[in-house]
Short mmCIF file of C-alpha atoms and ligand atoms in Angstrom, two decimals:
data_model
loop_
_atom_site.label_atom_id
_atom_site.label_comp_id
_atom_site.label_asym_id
_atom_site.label_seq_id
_atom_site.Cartn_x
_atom_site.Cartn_y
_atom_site.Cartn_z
CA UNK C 743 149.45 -18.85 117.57
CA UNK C 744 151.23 -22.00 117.09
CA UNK C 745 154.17 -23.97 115.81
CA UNK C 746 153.46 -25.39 111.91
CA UNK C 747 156.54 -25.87 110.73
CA UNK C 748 160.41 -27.05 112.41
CA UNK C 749 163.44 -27.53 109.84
CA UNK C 750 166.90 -28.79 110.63
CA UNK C 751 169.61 -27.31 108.68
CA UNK C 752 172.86 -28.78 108.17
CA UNK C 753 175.27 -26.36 106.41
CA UNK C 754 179.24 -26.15 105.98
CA UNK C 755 179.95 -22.49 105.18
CA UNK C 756 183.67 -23.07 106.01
CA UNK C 757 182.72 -25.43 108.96
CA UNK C 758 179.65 -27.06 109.53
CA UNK C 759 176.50 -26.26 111.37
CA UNK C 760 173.32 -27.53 112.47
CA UNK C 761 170.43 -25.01 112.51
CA UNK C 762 166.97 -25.55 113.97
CA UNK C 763 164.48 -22.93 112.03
CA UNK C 764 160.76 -22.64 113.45
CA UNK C 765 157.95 -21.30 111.95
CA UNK C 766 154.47 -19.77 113.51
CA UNK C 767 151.05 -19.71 112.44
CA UNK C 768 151.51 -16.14 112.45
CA UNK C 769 154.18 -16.18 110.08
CA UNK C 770 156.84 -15.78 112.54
CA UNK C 771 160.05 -17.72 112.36
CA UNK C 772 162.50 -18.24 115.51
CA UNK C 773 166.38 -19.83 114.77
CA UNK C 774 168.35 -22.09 117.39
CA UNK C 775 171.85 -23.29 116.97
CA UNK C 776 172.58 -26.77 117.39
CA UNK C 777 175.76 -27.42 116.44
CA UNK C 778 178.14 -29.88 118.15
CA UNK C 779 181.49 -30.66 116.88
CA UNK C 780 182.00 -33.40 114.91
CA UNK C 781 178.79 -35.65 116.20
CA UNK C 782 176.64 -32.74 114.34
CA UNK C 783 174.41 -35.36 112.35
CA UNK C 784 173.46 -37.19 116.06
CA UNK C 785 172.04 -33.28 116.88
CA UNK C 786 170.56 -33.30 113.49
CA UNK C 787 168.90 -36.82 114.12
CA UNK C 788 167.76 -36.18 117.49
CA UNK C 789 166.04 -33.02 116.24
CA UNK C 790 164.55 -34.12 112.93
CA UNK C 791 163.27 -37.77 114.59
CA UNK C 792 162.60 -36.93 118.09
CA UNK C 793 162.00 -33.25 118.82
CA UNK C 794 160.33 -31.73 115.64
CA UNK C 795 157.19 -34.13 115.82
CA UNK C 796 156.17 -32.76 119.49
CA UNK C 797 156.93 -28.86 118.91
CA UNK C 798 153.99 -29.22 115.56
CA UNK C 799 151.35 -27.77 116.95
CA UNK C 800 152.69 -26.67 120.66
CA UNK C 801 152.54 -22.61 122.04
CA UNK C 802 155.82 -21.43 121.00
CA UNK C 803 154.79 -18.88 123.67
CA UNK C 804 155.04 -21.40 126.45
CA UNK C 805 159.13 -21.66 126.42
CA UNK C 806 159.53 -23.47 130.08
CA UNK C 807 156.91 -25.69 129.59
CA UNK C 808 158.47 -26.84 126.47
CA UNK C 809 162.06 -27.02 127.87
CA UNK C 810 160.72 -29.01 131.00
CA UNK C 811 158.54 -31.61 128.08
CA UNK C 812 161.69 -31.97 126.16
CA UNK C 813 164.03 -32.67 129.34
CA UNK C 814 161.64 -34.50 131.85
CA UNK C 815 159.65 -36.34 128.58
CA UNK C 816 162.94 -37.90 127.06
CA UNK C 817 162.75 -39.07 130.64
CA UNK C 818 166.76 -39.55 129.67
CA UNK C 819 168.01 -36.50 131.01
CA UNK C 820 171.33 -34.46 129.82
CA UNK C 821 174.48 -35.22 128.19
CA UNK C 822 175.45 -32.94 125.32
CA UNK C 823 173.40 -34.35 122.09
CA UNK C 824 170.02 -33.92 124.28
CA UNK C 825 171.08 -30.33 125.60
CA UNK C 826 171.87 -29.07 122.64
CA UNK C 827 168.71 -29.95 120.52
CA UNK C 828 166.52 -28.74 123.34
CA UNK C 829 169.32 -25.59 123.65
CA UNK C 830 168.06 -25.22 119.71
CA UNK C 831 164.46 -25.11 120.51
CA UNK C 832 164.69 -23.35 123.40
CA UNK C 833 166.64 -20.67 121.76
CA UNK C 834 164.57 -20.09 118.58
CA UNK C 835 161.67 -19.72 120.92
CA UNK C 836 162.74 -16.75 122.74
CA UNK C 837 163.81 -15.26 119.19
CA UNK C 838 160.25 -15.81 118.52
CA UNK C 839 158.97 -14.17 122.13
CA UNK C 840 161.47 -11.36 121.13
CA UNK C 841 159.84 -10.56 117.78
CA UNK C 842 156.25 -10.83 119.00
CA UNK C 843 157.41 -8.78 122.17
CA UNK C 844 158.95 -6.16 119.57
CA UNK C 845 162.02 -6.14 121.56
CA UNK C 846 165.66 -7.58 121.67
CA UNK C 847 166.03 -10.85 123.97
CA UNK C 848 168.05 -8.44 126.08
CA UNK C 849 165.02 -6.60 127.25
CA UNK C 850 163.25 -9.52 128.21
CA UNK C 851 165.82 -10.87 130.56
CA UNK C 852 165.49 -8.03 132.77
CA UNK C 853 167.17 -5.31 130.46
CA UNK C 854 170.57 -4.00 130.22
CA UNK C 855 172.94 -4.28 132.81
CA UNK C 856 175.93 -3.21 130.87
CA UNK C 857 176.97 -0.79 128.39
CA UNK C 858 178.44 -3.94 125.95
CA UNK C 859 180.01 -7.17 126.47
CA UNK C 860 183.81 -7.05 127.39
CA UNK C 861 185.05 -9.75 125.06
CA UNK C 862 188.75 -11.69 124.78
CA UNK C 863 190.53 -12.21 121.57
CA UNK C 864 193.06 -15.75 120.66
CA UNK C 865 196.54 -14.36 120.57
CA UNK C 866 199.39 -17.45 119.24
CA UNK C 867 202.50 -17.48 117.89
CA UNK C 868 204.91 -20.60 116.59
CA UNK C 869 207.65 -18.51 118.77
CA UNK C 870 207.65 -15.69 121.85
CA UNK C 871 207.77 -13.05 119.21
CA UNK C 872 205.47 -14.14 116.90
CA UNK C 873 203.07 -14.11 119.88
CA UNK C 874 203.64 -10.76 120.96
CA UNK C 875 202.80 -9.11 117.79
CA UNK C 876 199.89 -11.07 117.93
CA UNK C 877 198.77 -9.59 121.38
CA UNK C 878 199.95 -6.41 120.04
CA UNK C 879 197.33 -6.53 116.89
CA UNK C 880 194.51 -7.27 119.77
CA UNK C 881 195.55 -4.27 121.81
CA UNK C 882 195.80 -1.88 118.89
CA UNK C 883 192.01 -3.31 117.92
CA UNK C 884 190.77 -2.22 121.28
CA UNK C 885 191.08 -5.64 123.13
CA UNK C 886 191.63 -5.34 126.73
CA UNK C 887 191.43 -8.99 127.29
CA UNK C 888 193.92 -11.73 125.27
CA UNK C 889 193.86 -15.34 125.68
CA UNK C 890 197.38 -16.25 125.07
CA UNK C 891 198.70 -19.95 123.68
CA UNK C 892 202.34 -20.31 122.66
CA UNK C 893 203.70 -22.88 120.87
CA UNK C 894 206.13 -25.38 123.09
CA UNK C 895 209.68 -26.33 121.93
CA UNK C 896 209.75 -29.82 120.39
CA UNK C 897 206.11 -30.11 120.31
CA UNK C 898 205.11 -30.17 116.92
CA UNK C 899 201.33 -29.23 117.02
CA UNK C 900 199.81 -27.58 120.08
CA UNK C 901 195.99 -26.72 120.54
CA UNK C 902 195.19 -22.78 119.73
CA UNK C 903 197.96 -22.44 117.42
CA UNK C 904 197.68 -21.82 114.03
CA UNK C 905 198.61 -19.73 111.13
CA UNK C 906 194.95 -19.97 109.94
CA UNK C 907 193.25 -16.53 110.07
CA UNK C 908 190.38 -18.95 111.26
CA UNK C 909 190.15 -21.05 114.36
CA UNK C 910 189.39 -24.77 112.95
CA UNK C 911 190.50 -27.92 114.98
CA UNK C 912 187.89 -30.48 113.32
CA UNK C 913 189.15 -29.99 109.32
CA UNK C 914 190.14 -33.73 108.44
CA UNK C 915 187.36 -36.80 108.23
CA UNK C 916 188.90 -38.51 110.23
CA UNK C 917 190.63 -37.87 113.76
CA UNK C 918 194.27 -36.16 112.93
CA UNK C 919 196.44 -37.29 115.87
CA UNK C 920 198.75 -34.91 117.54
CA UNK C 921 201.81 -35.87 119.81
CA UNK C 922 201.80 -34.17 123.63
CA UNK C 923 204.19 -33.43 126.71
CA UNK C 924 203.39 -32.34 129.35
CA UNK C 925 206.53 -31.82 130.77
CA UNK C 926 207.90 -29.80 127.91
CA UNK C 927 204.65 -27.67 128.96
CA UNK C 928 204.79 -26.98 132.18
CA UNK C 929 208.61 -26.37 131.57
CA UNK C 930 208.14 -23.54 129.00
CA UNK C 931 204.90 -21.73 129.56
CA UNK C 932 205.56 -19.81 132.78
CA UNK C 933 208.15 -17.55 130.34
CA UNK C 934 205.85 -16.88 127.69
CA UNK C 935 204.17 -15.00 129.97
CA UNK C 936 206.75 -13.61 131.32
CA UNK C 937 207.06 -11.75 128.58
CA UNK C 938 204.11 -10.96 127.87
CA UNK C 939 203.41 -9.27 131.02
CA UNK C 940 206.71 -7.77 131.02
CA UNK C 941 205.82 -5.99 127.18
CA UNK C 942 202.28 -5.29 128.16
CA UNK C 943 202.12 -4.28 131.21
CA UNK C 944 200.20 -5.31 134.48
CA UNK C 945 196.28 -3.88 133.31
CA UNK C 946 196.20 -6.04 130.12
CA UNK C 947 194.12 -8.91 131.17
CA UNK C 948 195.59 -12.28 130.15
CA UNK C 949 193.77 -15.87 129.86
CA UNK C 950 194.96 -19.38 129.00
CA UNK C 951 193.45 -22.72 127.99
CA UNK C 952 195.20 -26.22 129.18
CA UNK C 953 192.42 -27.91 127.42
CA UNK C 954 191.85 -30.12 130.02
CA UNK C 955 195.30 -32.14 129.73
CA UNK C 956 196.84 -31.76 133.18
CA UNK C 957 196.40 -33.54 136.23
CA UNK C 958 195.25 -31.56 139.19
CA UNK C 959 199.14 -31.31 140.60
CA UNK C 960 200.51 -30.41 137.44
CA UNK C 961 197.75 -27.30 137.34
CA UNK C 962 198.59 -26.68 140.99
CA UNK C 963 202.14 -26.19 139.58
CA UNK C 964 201.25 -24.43 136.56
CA UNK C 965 198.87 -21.97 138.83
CA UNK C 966 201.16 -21.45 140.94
CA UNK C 967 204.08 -20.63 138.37
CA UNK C 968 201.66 -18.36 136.55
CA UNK C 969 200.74 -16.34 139.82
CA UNK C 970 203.13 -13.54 139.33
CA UNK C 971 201.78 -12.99 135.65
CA UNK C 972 198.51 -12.34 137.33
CA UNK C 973 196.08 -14.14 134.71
CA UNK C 974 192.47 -13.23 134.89
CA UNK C 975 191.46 -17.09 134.53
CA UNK C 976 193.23 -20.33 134.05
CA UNK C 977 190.89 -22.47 131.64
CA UNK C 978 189.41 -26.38 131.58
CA UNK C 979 193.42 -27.57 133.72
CA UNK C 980 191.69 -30.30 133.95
CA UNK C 981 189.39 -32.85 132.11
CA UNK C 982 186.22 -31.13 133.17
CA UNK C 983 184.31 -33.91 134.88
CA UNK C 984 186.84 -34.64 137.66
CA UNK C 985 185.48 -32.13 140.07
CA UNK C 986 187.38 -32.86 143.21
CA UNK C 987 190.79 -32.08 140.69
CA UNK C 988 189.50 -28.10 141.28
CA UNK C 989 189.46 -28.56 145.26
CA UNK C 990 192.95 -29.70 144.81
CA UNK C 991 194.31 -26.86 142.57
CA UNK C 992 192.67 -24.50 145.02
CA UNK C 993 194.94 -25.70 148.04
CA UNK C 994 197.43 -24.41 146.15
CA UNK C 995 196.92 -21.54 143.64
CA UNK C 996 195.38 -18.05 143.69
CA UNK C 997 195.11 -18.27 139.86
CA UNK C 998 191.46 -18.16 139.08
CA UNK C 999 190.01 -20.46 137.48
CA UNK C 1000 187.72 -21.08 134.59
CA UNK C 1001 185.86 -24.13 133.23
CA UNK C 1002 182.72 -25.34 131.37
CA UNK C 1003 182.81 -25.37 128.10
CA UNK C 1004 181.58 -28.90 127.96
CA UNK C 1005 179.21 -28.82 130.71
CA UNK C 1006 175.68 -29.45 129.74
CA UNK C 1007 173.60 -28.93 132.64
CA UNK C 1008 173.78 -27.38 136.08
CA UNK C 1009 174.30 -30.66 137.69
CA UNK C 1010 178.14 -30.53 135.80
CA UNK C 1011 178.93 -27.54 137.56
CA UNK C 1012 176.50 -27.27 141.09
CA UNK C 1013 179.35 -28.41 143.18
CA UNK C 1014 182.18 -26.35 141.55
CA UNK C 1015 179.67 -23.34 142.05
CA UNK C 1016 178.23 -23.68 145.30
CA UNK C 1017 182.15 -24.70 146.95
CA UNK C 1018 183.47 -21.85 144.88
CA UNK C 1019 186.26 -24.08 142.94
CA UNK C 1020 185.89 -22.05 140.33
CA UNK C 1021 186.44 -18.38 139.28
CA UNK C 1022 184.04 -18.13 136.03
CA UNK C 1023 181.72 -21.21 134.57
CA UNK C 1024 181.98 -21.13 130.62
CA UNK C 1025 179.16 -22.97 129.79
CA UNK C 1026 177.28 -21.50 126.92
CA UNK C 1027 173.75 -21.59 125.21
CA UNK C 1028 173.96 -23.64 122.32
CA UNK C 1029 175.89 -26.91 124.75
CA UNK C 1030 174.00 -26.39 127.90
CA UNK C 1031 170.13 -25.87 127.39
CA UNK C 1032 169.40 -22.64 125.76
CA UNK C 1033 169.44 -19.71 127.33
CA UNK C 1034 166.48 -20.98 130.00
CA UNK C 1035 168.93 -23.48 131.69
CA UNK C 1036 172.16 -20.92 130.68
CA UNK C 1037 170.05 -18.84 132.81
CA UNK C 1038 169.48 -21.00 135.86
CA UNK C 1039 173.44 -21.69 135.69
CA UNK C 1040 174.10 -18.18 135.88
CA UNK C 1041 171.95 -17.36 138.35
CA UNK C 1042 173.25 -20.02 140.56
CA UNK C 1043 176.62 -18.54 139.98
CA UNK C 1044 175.85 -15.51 140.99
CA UNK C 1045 174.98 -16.37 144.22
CA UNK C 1046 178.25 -17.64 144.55
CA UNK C 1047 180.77 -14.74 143.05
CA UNK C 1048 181.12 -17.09 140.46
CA UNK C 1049 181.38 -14.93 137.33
CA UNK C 1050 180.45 -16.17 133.78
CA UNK C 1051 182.75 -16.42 130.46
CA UNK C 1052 180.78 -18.12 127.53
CA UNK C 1053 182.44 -20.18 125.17
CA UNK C 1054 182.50 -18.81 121.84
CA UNK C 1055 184.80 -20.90 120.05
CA UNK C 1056 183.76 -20.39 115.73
CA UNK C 1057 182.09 -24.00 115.86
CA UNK C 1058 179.58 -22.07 117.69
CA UNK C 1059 177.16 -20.45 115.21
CA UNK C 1060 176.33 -16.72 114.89
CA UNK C 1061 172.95 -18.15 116.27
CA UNK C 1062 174.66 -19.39 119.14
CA UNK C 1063 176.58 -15.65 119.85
CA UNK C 1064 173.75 -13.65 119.42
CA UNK C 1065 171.92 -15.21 122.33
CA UNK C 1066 174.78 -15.41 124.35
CA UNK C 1067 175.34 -11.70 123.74
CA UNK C 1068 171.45 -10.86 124.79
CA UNK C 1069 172.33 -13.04 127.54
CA UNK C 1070 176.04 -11.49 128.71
CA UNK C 1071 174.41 -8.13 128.87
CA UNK C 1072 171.24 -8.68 131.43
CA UNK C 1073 173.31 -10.56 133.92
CA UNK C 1074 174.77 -9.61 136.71
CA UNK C 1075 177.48 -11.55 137.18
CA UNK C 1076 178.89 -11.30 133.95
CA UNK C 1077 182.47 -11.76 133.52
CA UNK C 1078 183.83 -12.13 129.50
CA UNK C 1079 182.80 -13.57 126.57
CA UNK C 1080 185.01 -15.35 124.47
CA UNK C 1081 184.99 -14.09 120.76
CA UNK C 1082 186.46 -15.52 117.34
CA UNK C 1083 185.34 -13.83 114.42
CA UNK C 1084 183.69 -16.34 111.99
CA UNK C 1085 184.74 -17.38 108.50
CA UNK C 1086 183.10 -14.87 105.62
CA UNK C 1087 181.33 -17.78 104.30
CA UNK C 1088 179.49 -18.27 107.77
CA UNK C 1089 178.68 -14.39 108.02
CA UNK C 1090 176.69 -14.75 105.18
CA UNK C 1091 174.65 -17.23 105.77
CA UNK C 1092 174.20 -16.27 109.33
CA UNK C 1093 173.46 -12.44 108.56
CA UNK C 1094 173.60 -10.91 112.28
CA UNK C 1095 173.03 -7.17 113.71
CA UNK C 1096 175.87 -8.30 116.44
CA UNK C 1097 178.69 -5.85 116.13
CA UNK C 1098 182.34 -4.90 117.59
CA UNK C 1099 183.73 -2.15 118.58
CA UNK C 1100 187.13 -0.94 121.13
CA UNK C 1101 186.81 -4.25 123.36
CA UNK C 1102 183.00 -4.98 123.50
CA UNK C 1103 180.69 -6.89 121.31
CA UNK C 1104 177.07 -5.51 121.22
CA UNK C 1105 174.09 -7.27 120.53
CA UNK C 1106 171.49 -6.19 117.97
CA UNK C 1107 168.33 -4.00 118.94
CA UNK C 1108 166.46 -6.06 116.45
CA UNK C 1109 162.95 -7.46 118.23
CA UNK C 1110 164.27 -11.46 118.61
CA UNK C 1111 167.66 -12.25 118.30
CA UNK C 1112 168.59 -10.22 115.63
CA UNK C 1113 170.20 -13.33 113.69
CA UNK C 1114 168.54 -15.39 111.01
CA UNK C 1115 170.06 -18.14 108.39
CA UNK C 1116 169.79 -17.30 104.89
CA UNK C 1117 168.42 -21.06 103.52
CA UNK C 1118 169.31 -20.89 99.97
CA UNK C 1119 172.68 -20.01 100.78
CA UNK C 1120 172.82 -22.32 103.25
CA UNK C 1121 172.30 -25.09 100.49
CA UNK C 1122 175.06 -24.20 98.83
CA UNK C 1123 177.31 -25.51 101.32
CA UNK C 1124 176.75 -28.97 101.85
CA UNK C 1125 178.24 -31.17 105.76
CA UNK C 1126 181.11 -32.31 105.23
CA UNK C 1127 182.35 -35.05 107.93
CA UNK C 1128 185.03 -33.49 110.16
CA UNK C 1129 186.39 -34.66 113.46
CA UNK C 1130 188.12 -32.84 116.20
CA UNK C 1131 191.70 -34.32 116.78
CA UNK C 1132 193.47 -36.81 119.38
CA UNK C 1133 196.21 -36.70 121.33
CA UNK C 1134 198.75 -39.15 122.21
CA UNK C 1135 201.78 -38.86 124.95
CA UNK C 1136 204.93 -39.90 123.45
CA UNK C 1137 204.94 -42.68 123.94
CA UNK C 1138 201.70 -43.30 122.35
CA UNK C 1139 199.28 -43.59 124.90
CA UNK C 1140 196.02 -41.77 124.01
CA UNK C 1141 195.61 -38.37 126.30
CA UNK C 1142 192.96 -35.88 126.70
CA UNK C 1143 192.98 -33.59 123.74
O1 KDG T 89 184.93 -27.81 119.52
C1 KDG T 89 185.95 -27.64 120.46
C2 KDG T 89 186.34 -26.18 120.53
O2 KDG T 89 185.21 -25.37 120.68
C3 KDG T 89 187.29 -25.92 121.67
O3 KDG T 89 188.47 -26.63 121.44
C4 KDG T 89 187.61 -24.44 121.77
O4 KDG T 89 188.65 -24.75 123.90
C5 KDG T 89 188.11 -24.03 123.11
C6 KDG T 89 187.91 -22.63 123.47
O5 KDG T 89 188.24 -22.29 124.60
O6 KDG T 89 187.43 -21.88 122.64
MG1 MG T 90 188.62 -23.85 125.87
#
């Protein structure tokens, strides 16, 4: 058996999404997300010029081999646009080992190691209130894990919250800008949780995202203002490439922390793991290799208590959360898995065997993946350009968004 035929699909059912599609001699076909927000047509380019000529032809049995061409033959190794197109070939070959196999992905990662994958929902509110009912629709939908984001006095637009029953950060053409303060921050978020804790109890478990806009004293502070809340991670305090920021935090704070949702290899996050700086490493399939170098991350982690907690943010495709799901449930250091139902319009197209139910996600028992993209639907939903946004401090200087 081998390769014939590689497509890239770019799609916008209500956001966009680059696909990679491969087909077998046998008649097989194997899916790969490679979607990357707002530089998706880079992905796209990389795929279609670079990568799709040497797969014609190739073993799609032979998955390392083909990883190790497509990483050691660009002979430029990492950063995000190469990971993720190799992530996308990588990925729709093991959906391909799965259906010739006859069994879920799952199963050939070792087999279960779990019952289901413990995910965490996005609680936010524009006031304390507002937020609490929000945790409280979680909880009454089973949840046992809520990432919680408040909105901040005088800031007008924070990150994570919305009215939108849909996460979507990248909607305009062209970068939106949004105004930050870190001191207003800092100075109000230690009493959202407050509350939280104080209306929810001490088993709930409770996350939040800085988005990478402190500096490692400011986290330190934040950490340590947070400890009596008793949050199950603190995510990205940081920008995530200053590494020595995490020693720094540690001094100071027993909040764990989490981190990784732009990391693309294991070299972003070997130190981090092997000095334990870091609670749980959220890098996920689609950004950081596929699940073979996913994999290797994990494993690493493991070795160091270092628990896992894929992003799963809705600009990754049901592609991308099926094989993180086959993934979360052979490991054994699996920690969460962040989940955000998708827009209708993306169901559809995706059509997935994925399911929840009181807290966990579980993935299909389909041979493969158990995800697929329905093409002609697909075409009905043309890219659309659509950037993430910026930040700016008050004063106007440009910050980390
Ligand atoms: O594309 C960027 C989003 O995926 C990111 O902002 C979401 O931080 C995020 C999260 O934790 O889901
Ligand atoms: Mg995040």
């Amino acid at each position: 058996m081998n390769i014939v035929a590689a497509r890239v699909i770019v799609c916008s059912p209500g956001r966009n999404f680059v696909t990679l599609k491969i087909e077998t001699s046998d008649g097989l076909t194997g899916v790969g997300d490679a979607t990357l927000n707002g530089r998706e047509l880079a992905v796209a380019a990389y795929l279609d010029e670079h990568v799709v000529p040497l797969l014609i032809g190739r073993d799609p049995a032979r998955i390392e081999d083909t990883w190790q061409y497509l990483y050691k033959g660009a002979y430029w190794r990492r950063g995000p646009v190469t990971m993720t197109a190799i992530a996308a070939v990588d990925t729709a070959l093991w959906d391909i080992k799965g259906k010739v196999a006859g069994l879920p992905v799952y199963q050939l990662l070792g087999g279960r190691s779990r019952s289901g994958v413990s995910v965490y929902g996005h609680a936010n509110g524009a006031t304390i209130d507002e937020l609490l009912s929000s945790v409280a629709s979680f909880v009454s939908r089973g949840y046992t894990a809520v990432r919680v984001q408040a909105a901040i006095p005088d800031i007008s637009e924070i990150y994570g919250v919305s009215t939108a029953t849909v996460y979507e950060p990248a909607s305009a053409a062209l970068p939106t800008e949004a105004v930050w303060s870190t001191p207003h921050y800092l100075a109000h978020l230690p009493a959202v949780f407050e509350r939280v804790r104080a209306e929810f109890g001490p088993t709930l478990r409770l996350l939040h995202d800085a988005h990478h806009r402190l500096t490692p004293i400011e986290a330190a502070r934040l950490g340590k203002a947070l400890e009596p809340y008793a949050l199950t991670w603190l995510e990205d305090p940081v920008p995530a490439e200053l590494q020595d920021g995490y020693r720094l935090i540690r001094q100071h704070t027993t909040t764990p922390l989490a981190v990784g949702e732009v990391f693309n290899s294991i070299w972003d996050c070997e130190r981090l793991i092997r000095s334990q700086l870091i609670d749980y490493v959220r890098a996920t399939v689609v950004h950081a290799g596929g699940i073979t170098h996913l994999r290797r991350i994990f494993d690493l982690a493991a070795l160091h208590q270092v628990r896992t907690g894929s992003h799963g943010a809705t600009d990754l495709s049901p592609v991308c959360m099926s094989a993180a799901l086959h993934l979360d449930l052979a490991i054994p250091n699996f920690g969460l898995q962040e989940y955000m139902p998708h827009a209708p319009e993306t169901d559809e197209v995706f059509p997935h065997g994925y399911r929840y139910a009181d807290g966990y996600l579980h993935p299909s028992e389909e041979p493969g993946l158990g995800v697929d993209i329905d093409e002609a639907l697909a075409a009905k939903y043309p890219y659309r350009p659509a950037s993430l946004p910026v930040n700016r401090l008050t004063d106007g200087t440009l910050h980390d968004w």
